[in-house]
Amino acid sequence: MADVKVKKETNLSEPAEVENRIKELCQQFPHGITDQVIQNDMPHLEPQQRAMAINKLLSLGQLDLLRNSSGLLYRMKDIQSTSKMKGSDNQEKLVYQIIEDAGNKGIWSRDIRFKSNLPLTEINKILKSLESKKLIKAVKSVAASKKKVYMLYNLQPDRSVTGGAWYSDQDFESEFVEVLNQQCFKFLQSKAEAARDSKQSPMVQRNSSFATSHEVWKYICELGISKVDLSMDDIETILNTLIYDGKVEMTVIAAKEGTVGSVDGQMKLYRGVNPVIQPTGLVRTPCGLCPVFDDCHDGGEISPSNCIYMTEWLDF
Amino acid sequence: MTAQEVRLCGLLLREHFGEVVEKVGRHLIRSGAQNLRTLLHETGISIDLVKKSLCVLVQHGVCVFSSGRKGPGSPTEYRTSCDRILRILRYPRYIYTAKTLYGDTGELIIEELLQRGDMTMSSTVKTVADRLTQNMEEGRSMDYSEVSSAFSKLVETHFLQRCPPMAAAATKNGAASATPATPATPGTPAAPVSTTLPTPESFPDCYRVPHVTLIGKGKRRLSNEDGEDQRSAKRAKIDSETHGDEGIYWQVNFERFHLHFRDQAIISAVANKLDQTSSEIVRTMLRMSEVTTSPTATCTKPLSANEIFRSLPSSYNIARPILDQYLTLLVDDPMEFVGKAGESGGGMYVVNLHRALANLARATLESVVQERFGSRSARIFRLLLRKRHLEQKQVEDFAMIPAKEAKDMLYTLLSQNLVQLQEIPKTPDYAPSRTFYLYTVNQLPTARMLLQNCYKTVANLIERRLFESKESKRLLEKSQRIEAILASLQASGAEPEQLTEVEEMITAPEKQQLESLRLHINKLDSAENQVDETIFLLESYINSTVTS
């Protein structure tokens, strides 16, 4: 190699040139460049000049500073996001970054403080200004009603924060659940009655009184009582509450993959049932339901002889 | 012997046998086995009365005596148990069952035996025939043979059994203190040294009907013999005739009745859950295994589908394949009343007795929670029964109840001890913030607790009944006097005006009061019977878990 490679001699004392060079390097390596790479490229650059250039780029918002296991990484930033942050200072950018990292679960203000090491008053100010710029929003968490988590403006809050279909505005919709409960039960009950009246052989009767969770889901969707879209899992939770009420029983059968409503080769079937016994004898007496049962003794303040519940019950 | 049981036993003894017997009985329950001397000393009642009360108790099988702990020479000890006394609560149910199964004759036989404790066959037959004749029209009377056949039927189906026969006479004579001797003592238990008493069933002749010569008809009692008869009813009627069964005394076999009740409960549960035909099939299966299954068995002996098909009542002509379908459905039912034990003979099926009892007890617990606390609390209770251990948050999620209300309900249930809390610490110091708190329901202890509540309830009902009658004692006496006057006037043929005059001695508001009193007492009585049904279910369940 006789020729000496003629490199375009850059005037290394010009900071602008350094910055441009660094930017080019970044574009070459989109995943980010380390200090080492810059040094290799411009070996005669002094560390101080390098640091200055990098800081300038960072403050301009054209470079992203990241840390990985081996050291610091510099990465090119999107033009789009840089325009957004124009006019904000470093602290706001930092906070914004933290919130962005939290994704759609959001992050609590105290956690922002921990991550950024900024004092609380600063954080609050920044959060307010970011909110007014419509870059972030506050979402109330359903688990603890006083807690507010922050997330990017255009993100959908995660299910665990809002509670899913049963919560609207952080309130548990008990009437909605009750209505769904009743509707499902009525559907299953009418199916069971129809099966019983059909007077066929008992096996057929029982099988026709079953309804798959998919059928119930379709029925509820068609009823249109829900403003929110309900998934099959939601319907299954409602059906489970009916099981705990003792009104419905469930079996699981193996189903072919691909049949409507089957999940992992299984289908859940639900059926309305009758209670096994009538209300038991103990509860037909006032003592069975008495709130002061434990305080009742002969000759005491509350005793069978002067029990007002008994008197009312006897005169009924 | 919990406090509630003792209280209830005391009330039952007082109602049936009087205050003296109550005192003695109560004392025996509380103190376990005692001999006569200690009994005298501690109750402070005179020796005659104590002896008589012991007689009464022994006659009814409530109290048993055996020789003392220190060996053959020591004084006999008497002991009683709560269970036997609590059976008294169930007498109406036994009588009613006998009536449904064996008609009026059976009903009266059981009634007489329950009242007297134990009797020979001949005396029972005679008394029952007399009573039946009393209620028949003029000119007809009840034949002894009919009553005897009813008696034999009862013995064949094991509803009646012989009292354990007398052992060596030496035991009886060797007792140092005066053993109560009455003409109708049932046999002493066996060998002096054994501490456990043999059950009636350990004797081979337990269910053998003796050959009795009983020919005749019931005698109708004339009305002027009423007074005499009442006086001599307490004394044992000294019959000059002998019928060949002296010394063979019969008593009611309570265990058999309990098995019958248990079967009834299972059949009605199946009828409620499934349908009538299934319950008929289960009834057939239970009937076939009545005498082959031991009382404490977990499930009946396996029955093949062929046998069941043959034994079905002819009114239910269902085809064989349909029967198979019904049996399959019964086996698949989550309540597990019937199980499949094999494939021979078209399928071998068993009735799972213990599991059925557990399910019935669980349904009882759930219904108590439901009636007492509401259906949402019942939902939480059932949820915990199914899922065993759950955290607070999980309870809210599964039951779909808002957090605040769920918390409230859980704490109420916890305070009533229906739900327990289990702590699982993450760190060796049980720091509350680092511990899991799991809610759980234990079926057996909860059942025991409810059983005690039932006893207390029945005791309350009895007390209220006694209180109500005491309040209106004056009124009741007055009405009784008036009735007596009326009866005597009618018998001596008075004119209608005199009758109306006497009737008017009770004023209208008093009549109303009497009427309402009667209604109250009936209501309280029927409530006692209803609570007794719950008691029976819970007791059977608890006993089934003890033996298994």
Coordinates of C-alpha atoms in Angstrom, one line a residue, chain A residues 166 172 174 177-178 181 201-203 206 237-238 241 243-246 249 271 273-285 287-290 293-294 296 298 304-307 310-311 313-316, chain B residues 7 269 272-273 322 325-326 328-329 332 334-335 360 363-364 367-368 371-372 375-376 378-379 382-383 386-387 398-402 450 453-454 456-457 460-461 463-464 467-468 520 523-524 527 530-531 534:
Chain A
W166 CA -66.8 -3.7 35.6
F172 CA -67.5 -0.7 40.7
S174 CA -72.7 -3.4 41.1
V177 CA -73.1 -6.9 37.5
E178 CA -76.5 -7.7 39.2
N181 CA -76.2 -12.0 36.8
S201 CA -85.0 -39.5 27.4
P202 CA -83.2 -38.2 30.5
M203 CA -79.7 -38.0 28.9
R206 CA -79.8 -33.1 30.6
T237 CA -66.7 -14.5 35.7
I238 CA -70.4 -13.6 35.9
T241 CA -70.7 -15.9 40.6
I243 CA -72.1 -20.9 40.7
Y244 CA -71.2 -19.4 44.0
D245 CA -74.8 -18.5 44.5
G246 CA -75.6 -22.2 44.1
E249 CA -73.4 -25.8 38.0
R271 CA -76.8 -25.5 33.6
V273 CA -80.0 -26.3 39.0
N274 CA -82.5 -26.4 41.9
P275 CA -81.5 -26.1 45.5
V276 CA -80.9 -29.4 47.2
I277 CA -82.8 -28.7 50.4
Q278 CA -85.5 -26.3 51.6
P279 CA -84.4 -23.6 54.0
T280 CA -83.5 -25.6 57.1
G281 CA -85.6 -25.8 60.3
L282 CA -83.3 -23.7 62.4
V283 CA -83.9 -20.6 60.3
R284 CA -87.7 -20.9 60.6
T285 CA -87.5 -19.9 64.2
C287 CA -83.6 -17.8 67.4
G288 CA -82.0 -18.9 64.1
L289 CA -81.9 -15.4 62.9
C290 CA -81.5 -13.5 66.1
F293 CA -78.5 -14.9 70.2
D294 CA -75.3 -15.1 72.2
C296 CA -79.8 -14.6 75.6
D298 CA -82.8 -17.5 81.3
P304 CA -86.7 -16.5 75.9
S305 CA -89.5 -15.4 78.2
N306 CA -89.4 -11.8 77.3
C307 CA -88.0 -12.0 73.7
M310 CA -90.6 -14.3 69.6
T311 CA -93.6 -12.3 70.6
W313 CA -93.3 -14.2 65.5
L314 CA -96.0 -15.9 67.6
D315 CA -98.5 -13.3 66.7
F316 CA -97.7 -13.4 63.1
Chain B
R7 CA -79.9 -27.3 79.8
A269 CA -82.6 -34.2 48.2
N272 CA -85.2 -31.7 44.7
K273 CA -82.1 -31.7 42.7
I322 CA -83.6 -45.5 30.3
Q325 CA -79.3 -43.4 31.5
Y326 CA -80.8 -42.3 34.8
T328 CA -75.4 -42.6 34.6
L329 CA -76.9 -39.2 35.3
D332 CA -72.3 -37.8 36.9
P334 CA -71.7 -33.2 41.1
M335 CA -73.5 -34.0 44.4
L360 CA -76.7 -32.1 53.1
A363 CA -76.4 -27.2 52.2
T364 CA -77.7 -26.7 55.8
S367 CA -78.9 -22.0 54.1
V368 CA -78.3 -20.7 57.6
E371 CA -81.2 -16.6 55.8
R372 CA -79.2 -14.9 58.5
S375 CA -77.6 -13.8 49.7
R376 CA -74.4 -11.9 49.1
A378 CA -74.0 -16.6 51.2
R379 CA -72.2 -16.2 48.0
R382 CA -70.0 -20.8 49.3
L383 CA -67.1 -19.3 47.5
R386 CA -65.3 -24.2 47.3
K387 CA -61.9 -22.5 47.1
F398 CA -64.5 -13.8 42.5
A399 CA -67.7 -12.8 44.2
M400 CA -68.0 -9.5 42.2
I401 CA -69.0 -7.5 45.2
P402 CA -67.6 -4.0 45.7
L450 CA -74.4 -24.7 64.7
N453 CA -76.9 -23.3 68.5
C454 CA -79.8 -25.6 67.6
K456 CA -79.9 -23.6 72.6
T457 CA -82.8 -22.7 70.2
N460 CA -85.4 -21.4 74.3
L461 CA -88.5 -22.6 72.5
E463 CA -88.9 -22.3 77.9
R464 CA -91.0 -19.9 76.1
F467 CA -93.6 -19.4 80.2
E468 CA -96.7 -18.9 78.1
H520 CA -98.8 -20.0 70.2
K523 CA -96.4 -22.9 66.8
L524 CA -93.7 -23.4 69.4
A527 CA -90.9 -25.1 65.6
Q530 CA -88.5 -28.3 62.7
V531 CA -85.3 -27.5 64.6
T534 CA -81.8 -29.7 61.5

